[in-house]
Structure formats: structure tokens, C-alpha cells
Amino acid sequence: MLFLEEGRVLLMQREDLRCWSLPGGMVEPGEVASEAARREVFEETGINVHLTQLVGVYATPHFDRGHKMLFAGYPSGGTLQPCPIEALDAGYFLPQRLPETLLWWHRYMIEDMLKGVTGTFQILNVRWPPEYPSRAEAFAALREDAGLYVTFQKHFCTGNEDDREIMW
């Protein structure tokens, strides 16, 4: 989900990887994607949002076999307060001053929204580090050794144009 306030992008610093990202999460049973977007943003940042459009769908088949739906919108209430279980911090950032440790594929998503892209479908080649058999094991190791945060940030906060395929 991508929400703008006075030209600034709402981001959260993830508790698990300590990288910055767009707020978001899973669709719960009985929920539609737009409801999940609003719920997740509120849970993670304390901000209520009004959705204005679907920017696109971004597939990550080598990461979590999931699809991320990017909605644009604007804040409609609430108080910026990150959820301590999921976020270390949350805030609004100018597009030209995004955090260095922002997940690389989220940079592309933000760029798409700012360019006015709508209805795109892209494949993002986000790859989970091969030295860990599962994300759960990696997160456990990450919590055991704080030095691993640097490794994960290097892996997930850098990418290039070859890492995405724009389908339409």
C-alpha cells in the first residue's frame, strides 16, 4: 500500500529485517484486498487510509510465491504510531529522500505510483538468501545475531532493473 500526505510516502521500518518498507500484509479469510490494505496500514502505523486506486500487482515467485497489490491513497485519520510487534518506526518521507535501507522492490512500486502507473502487472525477482532453508529459520538466526541485519539489508535493499519484468 502506498499513501501520500503532502507529497510524502508513508513507510514503516520492519521489526524482522530492520529495513524500511511500504506497510502491508496478508489478506485474512473473508476479507478482500482493499479491506486488508486499510487494516494492515492501521495495524502497522496507526493511520486510517482512504484508497483511491490500484496501482498494480507485483508477483514475487522466488521470495514468498505471493502477489503484492499496491494501492494508492491518502490518510483519513488516526495517529502515526508504529505497532511494536511489527514495526520499529513509521514515518512520511519525501520521494527524493527515501531511506537507504528501503526494500529495493518497494522503490520500484513507489516510482510506479508517482509516475501515475495504473493496472500494471510485474514480476519481481526477489530471491530469498539460499544459505537459509526457510524464512522462519532465517528470522530466528537474525534475532540471535544482530550482525545478520546488515547482510539482509544488503540483500533486500539493493536491486536493479534486471530484477523486474514488466508484463503490462
PDB file of C-alpha atoms in Angstrom:
ATOM      1  CA  MET A   1       0.000   0.000   0.000  1.00  0.00           C
ATOM      2  CA  LEU A   2       1.266   3.453  -0.793  1.00  0.00           C
ATOM      3  CA  PHE A   3      -0.166   6.520   0.851  1.00  0.00           C
ATOM      4  CA  LEU A   4       0.777  10.087   0.317  1.00  0.00           C
ATOM      5  CA  GLU A   5       0.433  13.017   2.676  1.00  0.00           C
ATOM      6  CA  GLU A   6       1.518  16.351   1.231  1.00  0.00           C
ATOM      7  CA  GLY A   7       3.662  14.523  -1.338  1.00  0.00           C
ATOM      8  CA  ARG A   8       5.314  12.274   1.243  1.00  0.00           C
ATOM      9  CA  VAL A   9       5.239   8.464   1.249  1.00  0.00           C
ATOM     10  CA  LEU A  10       4.161   6.513   4.353  1.00  0.00           C
ATOM     11  CA  LEU A  11       6.768   3.874   5.273  1.00  0.00           C
ATOM     12  CA  MET A  12       7.450   1.577   8.200  1.00  0.00           C
ATOM     13  CA  GLN A  13      10.716   0.133   9.461  1.00  0.00           C
ATOM     14  CA  ARG A  14      10.164  -3.613   9.730  1.00  0.00           C
ATOM     15  CA  GLU A  15      10.929  -5.257  13.050  1.00  0.00           C
ATOM     16  CA  ASP A  16      12.088  -8.517  11.458  1.00  0.00           C
ATOM     17  CA  LEU A  17      14.607  -7.230   8.882  1.00  0.00           C
ATOM     18  CA  ARG A  18      15.046  -3.696  10.203  1.00  0.00           C
ATOM     19  CA  CYS A  19      14.586  -2.465   6.642  1.00  0.00           C
ATOM     20  CA  TRP A  20      12.080   0.175   5.618  1.00  0.00           C
ATOM     21  CA  SER A  21       9.076  -0.896   3.572  1.00  0.00           C
ATOM     22  CA  LEU A  22       5.607   0.065   2.497  1.00  0.00           C
ATOM     23  CA  PRO A  23       3.030  -1.006   5.093  1.00  0.00           C
ATOM     24  CA  GLY A  24       1.172  -4.161   4.134  1.00  0.00           C
ATOM     25  CA  GLY A  25       0.412  -7.742   4.894  1.00  0.00           C
ATOM     26  CA  MET A  26      -1.771 -10.741   4.263  1.00  0.00           C
ATOM     27  CA  VAL A  27      -5.432 -10.845   3.303  1.00  0.00           C
ATOM     28  CA  GLU A  28      -7.387 -12.620   6.051  1.00  0.00           C
ATOM     29  CA  PRO A  29     -10.130 -15.194   5.323  1.00  0.00           C
ATOM     30  CA  GLY A  30     -13.361 -13.406   4.419  1.00  0.00           C
ATOM     31  CA  GLU A  31     -11.536 -10.168   3.614  1.00  0.00           C
ATOM     32  CA  VAL A  32     -10.996  -8.510   0.243  1.00  0.00           C
ATOM     33  CA  ALA A  33      -7.675  -6.919  -0.720  1.00  0.00           C
ATOM     34  CA  SER A  34      -8.841  -3.329  -0.205  1.00  0.00           C
ATOM     35  CA  GLU A  35     -10.081  -4.117   3.318  1.00  0.00           C
ATOM     36  CA  ALA A  36      -6.787  -5.860   4.085  1.00  0.00           C
ATOM     37  CA  ALA A  37      -4.869  -2.820   2.838  1.00  0.00           C
ATOM     38  CA  ARG A  38      -6.704  -0.466   5.154  1.00  0.00           C
ATOM     39  CA  ARG A  39      -6.479  -2.878   8.120  1.00  0.00           C
ATOM     40  CA  GLU A  40      -2.759  -3.580   7.674  1.00  0.00           C
ATOM     41  CA  VAL A  41      -1.823   0.089   7.354  1.00  0.00           C
ATOM     42  CA  PHE A  42      -3.756   0.895  10.522  1.00  0.00           C
ATOM     43  CA  GLU A  43      -2.292  -2.082  12.442  1.00  0.00           C
ATOM     44  CA  GLU A  44       1.285  -1.269  11.438  1.00  0.00           C
ATOM     45  CA  THR A  45       1.242   2.532  11.561  1.00  0.00           C
ATOM     46  CA  GLY A  46      -1.880   3.733  13.410  1.00  0.00           C
ATOM     47  CA  ILE A  47      -3.056   5.619  10.300  1.00  0.00           C
ATOM     48  CA  ASN A  48      -6.516   5.200   8.740  1.00  0.00           C
ATOM     49  CA  VAL A  49      -6.438   5.487   4.960  1.00  0.00           C
ATOM     50  CA  HIS A  50      -8.757   6.136   2.060  1.00  0.00           C
ATOM     51  CA  LEU A  51      -7.890   4.136  -1.071  1.00  0.00           C
ATOM     52  CA  THR A  52      -8.027   5.945  -4.399  1.00  0.00           C
ATOM     53  CA  GLN A  53      -6.704   3.447  -6.953  1.00  0.00           C
ATOM     54  CA  LEU A  54      -4.992   0.151  -7.626  1.00  0.00           C
ATOM     55  CA  VAL A  55      -1.527   0.891  -8.989  1.00  0.00           C
ATOM     56  CA  GLY A  56      -0.729  -2.715  -9.816  1.00  0.00           C
ATOM     57  CA  VAL A  57       0.014  -6.291  -8.876  1.00  0.00           C
ATOM     58  CA  TYR A  58       3.608  -7.352  -8.240  1.00  0.00           C
ATOM     59  CA  ALA A  59       4.470 -11.063  -8.208  1.00  0.00           C
ATOM     60  CA  THR A  60       7.407 -12.385  -6.169  1.00  0.00           C
ATOM     61  CA  PRO A  61       7.546 -16.089  -7.148  1.00  0.00           C
ATOM     62  CA  HIS A  62      11.075 -16.685  -5.811  1.00  0.00           C
ATOM     63  CA  PHE A  63      10.502 -14.990  -2.469  1.00  0.00           C
ATOM     64  CA  ASP A  64       7.161 -15.919  -0.963  1.00  0.00           C
ATOM     65  CA  ARG A  65       5.248 -17.102  -4.041  1.00  0.00           C
ATOM     66  CA  GLY A  66       2.907 -14.229  -3.353  1.00  0.00           C
ATOM     67  CA  HIS A  67       1.420 -11.285  -5.138  1.00  0.00           C
ATOM     68  CA  LYS A  68       1.567  -7.786  -3.710  1.00  0.00           C
ATOM     69  CA  MET A  69      -1.225  -5.383  -4.606  1.00  0.00           C
ATOM     70  CA  LEU A  70      -0.190  -1.766  -4.488  1.00  0.00           C
ATOM     71  CA  PHE A  71      -2.953   0.701  -3.693  1.00  0.00           C
ATOM     72  CA  ALA A  72      -2.580   4.457  -3.672  1.00  0.00           C
ATOM     73  CA  GLY A  73      -4.471   6.607  -1.237  1.00  0.00           C
ATOM     74  CA  TYR A  74      -4.253   9.216   1.452  1.00  0.00           C
ATOM     75  CA  PRO A  75      -4.503   9.357   5.262  1.00  0.00           C
ATOM     76  CA  SER A  76      -8.018   9.901   6.604  1.00  0.00           C
ATOM     77  CA  GLY A  77      -7.368   9.851  10.356  1.00  0.00           C
ATOM     78  CA  GLY A  78      -5.520   8.142  13.152  1.00  0.00           C
ATOM     79  CA  THR A  79      -2.214   8.937  14.798  1.00  0.00           C
ATOM     80  CA  LEU A  80       1.160   7.829  13.490  1.00  0.00           C
ATOM     81  CA  GLN A  81       2.216   5.168  15.978  1.00  0.00           C
ATOM     82  CA  PRO A  82       4.083   2.057  14.823  1.00  0.00           C
ATOM     83  CA  CYS A  83       2.989  -1.334  16.142  1.00  0.00           C
ATOM     84  CA  PRO A  84       5.972  -2.537  18.246  1.00  0.00           C
ATOM     85  CA  ILE A  85       5.438  -6.186  17.248  1.00  0.00           C
ATOM     86  CA  GLU A  86       5.819  -5.429  13.536  1.00  0.00           C
ATOM     87  CA  ALA A  87       7.496  -2.048  13.207  1.00  0.00           C
ATOM     88  CA  LEU A  88      10.407  -0.298  14.847  1.00  0.00           C
ATOM     89  CA  ASP A  89       9.364   3.039  13.370  1.00  0.00           C
ATOM     90  CA  ALA A  90       6.993   4.632  10.863  1.00  0.00           C
ATOM     91  CA  GLY A  91       7.004   7.942   9.086  1.00  0.00           C
ATOM     92  CA  TYR A  92       6.401  10.012   5.989  1.00  0.00           C
ATOM     93  CA  PHE A  93       9.247  10.522   3.520  1.00  0.00           C
ATOM     94  CA  LEU A  94       9.736  12.748   0.514  1.00  0.00           C
ATOM     95  CA  PRO A  95      10.236  10.600  -2.611  1.00  0.00           C
ATOM     96  CA  GLN A  96      13.717  12.073  -3.146  1.00  0.00           C
ATOM     97  CA  ARG A  97      14.678  11.261   0.473  1.00  0.00           C
ATOM     98  CA  LEU A  98      13.609   7.647   0.897  1.00  0.00           C
ATOM     99  CA  PRO A  99      15.620   5.651   3.475  1.00  0.00           C
ATOM    100  CA  GLU A 100      18.727   3.923   2.167  1.00  0.00           C
ATOM    101  CA  THR A 101      17.532   0.636   3.667  1.00  0.00           C
ATOM    102  CA  LEU A 102      14.182   0.661   1.827  1.00  0.00           C
ATOM    103  CA  LEU A 103      13.408  -2.729   0.232  1.00  0.00           C
ATOM    104  CA  TRP A 104      14.549  -2.410  -3.396  1.00  0.00           C
ATOM    105  CA  TRP A 105      11.324  -3.653  -4.953  1.00  0.00           C
ATOM    106  CA  HIS A 106       9.329  -1.138  -2.921  1.00  0.00           C
ATOM    107  CA  ARG A 107      11.357   1.630  -4.590  1.00  0.00           C
ATOM    108  CA  TYR A 108      10.044   0.445  -7.971  1.00  0.00           C
ATOM    109  CA  MET A 109       6.497   0.311  -6.625  1.00  0.00           C
ATOM    110  CA  ILE A 110       6.790   3.871  -5.291  1.00  0.00           C
ATOM    111  CA  GLU A 111       8.234   5.060  -8.616  1.00  0.00           C
ATOM    112  CA  ASP A 112       5.315   3.462 -10.478  1.00  0.00           C
ATOM    113  CA  MET A 113       2.739   5.227  -8.327  1.00  0.00           C
ATOM    114  CA  LEU A 114       4.481   8.588  -8.612  1.00  0.00           C
ATOM    115  CA  LYS A 115       4.577   8.176 -12.427  1.00  0.00           C
ATOM    116  CA  GLY A 116       0.810   7.595 -12.437  1.00  0.00           C
ATOM    117  CA  VAL A 117       1.021   3.939 -13.442  1.00  0.00           C
ATOM    118  CA  THR A 118      -2.231   2.009 -13.009  1.00  0.00           C
ATOM    119  CA  GLY A 119      -3.118  -1.597 -13.745  1.00  0.00           C
ATOM    120  CA  THR A 120       0.455  -2.849 -14.100  1.00  0.00           C
ATOM    121  CA  PHE A 121       1.466  -6.460 -13.520  1.00  0.00           C
ATOM    122  CA  GLN A 122       5.144  -7.076 -12.824  1.00  0.00           C
ATOM    123  CA  ILE A 123       7.316  -9.997 -11.812  1.00  0.00           C
ATOM    124  CA  LEU A 124       9.948  -9.011  -9.248  1.00  0.00           C
ATOM    125  CA  ASN A 125      12.889 -11.373  -8.889  1.00  0.00           C
ATOM    126  CA  VAL A 126      13.266 -11.081  -5.133  1.00  0.00           C
ATOM    127  CA  ARG A 127      15.254 -14.115  -4.027  1.00  0.00           C
ATOM    128  CA  TRP A 128      15.445 -15.423  -0.516  1.00  0.00           C
ATOM    129  CA  PRO A 129      19.101 -15.919   0.540  1.00  0.00           C
ATOM    130  CA  PRO A 130      19.996 -19.513  -0.340  1.00  0.00           C
ATOM    131  CA  GLU A 131      22.015 -20.113   2.837  1.00  0.00           C
ATOM    132  CA  TYR A 132      18.771 -20.384   4.831  1.00  0.00           C
ATOM    133  CA  PRO A 133      16.318 -23.215   4.189  1.00  0.00           C
ATOM    134  CA  SER A 134      13.319 -21.167   5.295  1.00  0.00           C
ATOM    135  CA  ARG A 135      12.338 -17.629   6.203  1.00  0.00           C
ATOM    136  CA  ALA A 136      11.402 -18.782   9.715  1.00  0.00           C
ATOM    137  CA  GLU A 137      14.907 -20.160  10.295  1.00  0.00           C
ATOM    138  CA  ALA A 138      16.459 -17.016   8.869  1.00  0.00           C
ATOM    139  CA  PHE A 139      14.397 -14.778  11.139  1.00  0.00           C
ATOM    140  CA  ALA A 140      15.346 -16.928  14.135  1.00  0.00           C
ATOM    141  CA  ALA A 141      19.028 -16.632  13.210  1.00  0.00           C
ATOM    142  CA  LEU A 142      18.574 -12.930  12.581  1.00  0.00           C
ATOM    143  CA  ARG A 143      17.282 -12.399  16.090  1.00  0.00           C
ATOM    144  CA  GLU A 144      20.194 -14.416  17.510  1.00  0.00           C
ATOM    145  CA  ASP A 145      22.919 -12.460  15.740  1.00  0.00           C
ATOM    146  CA  ALA A 146      22.265  -8.751  15.200  1.00  0.00           C
ATOM    147  CA  GLY A 147      25.125  -8.640  12.681  1.00  0.00           C
ATOM    148  CA  LEU A 148      22.953 -10.523  10.215  1.00  0.00           C
ATOM    149  CA  TYR A 149      20.754  -7.461   9.800  1.00  0.00           C
ATOM    150  CA  VAL A 150      23.489  -5.925   7.695  1.00  0.00           C
ATOM    151  CA  THR A 151      23.537  -8.991   5.417  1.00  0.00           C
ATOM    152  CA  PHE A 152      19.773  -8.923   4.977  1.00  0.00           C
ATOM    153  CA  GLN A 153      19.738  -5.193   4.313  1.00  0.00           C
ATOM    154  CA  LYS A 154      22.414  -5.582   1.621  1.00  0.00           C
ATOM    155  CA  HIS A 155      20.403  -8.385   0.027  1.00  0.00           C
ATOM    156  CA  PHE A 156      16.961  -6.793   0.192  1.00  0.00           C
ATOM    157  CA  CYS A 157      17.728  -3.091  -0.160  1.00  0.00           C
ATOM    158  CA  THR A 158      19.638  -3.218  -3.439  1.00  0.00           C
ATOM    159  CA  GLY A 159      18.309  -4.287  -6.806  1.00  0.00           C
ATOM    160  CA  ASN A 160      18.430  -3.217 -10.412  1.00  0.00           C
ATOM    161  CA  GLU A 161      16.225  -3.021 -13.473  1.00  0.00           C
ATOM    162  CA  ASP A 162      17.112  -6.642 -14.374  1.00  0.00           C
ATOM    163  CA  ASP A 163      15.323  -7.766 -11.217  1.00  0.00           C
ATOM    164  CA  ARG A 164      11.867  -6.905 -12.520  1.00  0.00           C
ATOM    165  CA  GLU A 165       9.866  -7.854 -15.575  1.00  0.00           C
ATOM    166  CA  ILE A 166       7.005  -5.571 -16.543  1.00  0.00           C
ATOM    167  CA  MET A 167       4.284  -7.727 -18.030  1.00  0.00           C
ATOM    168  CA  TRP A 168       1.942  -4.792 -18.816  1.00  0.00           C
TER     169      TRP A 168
END
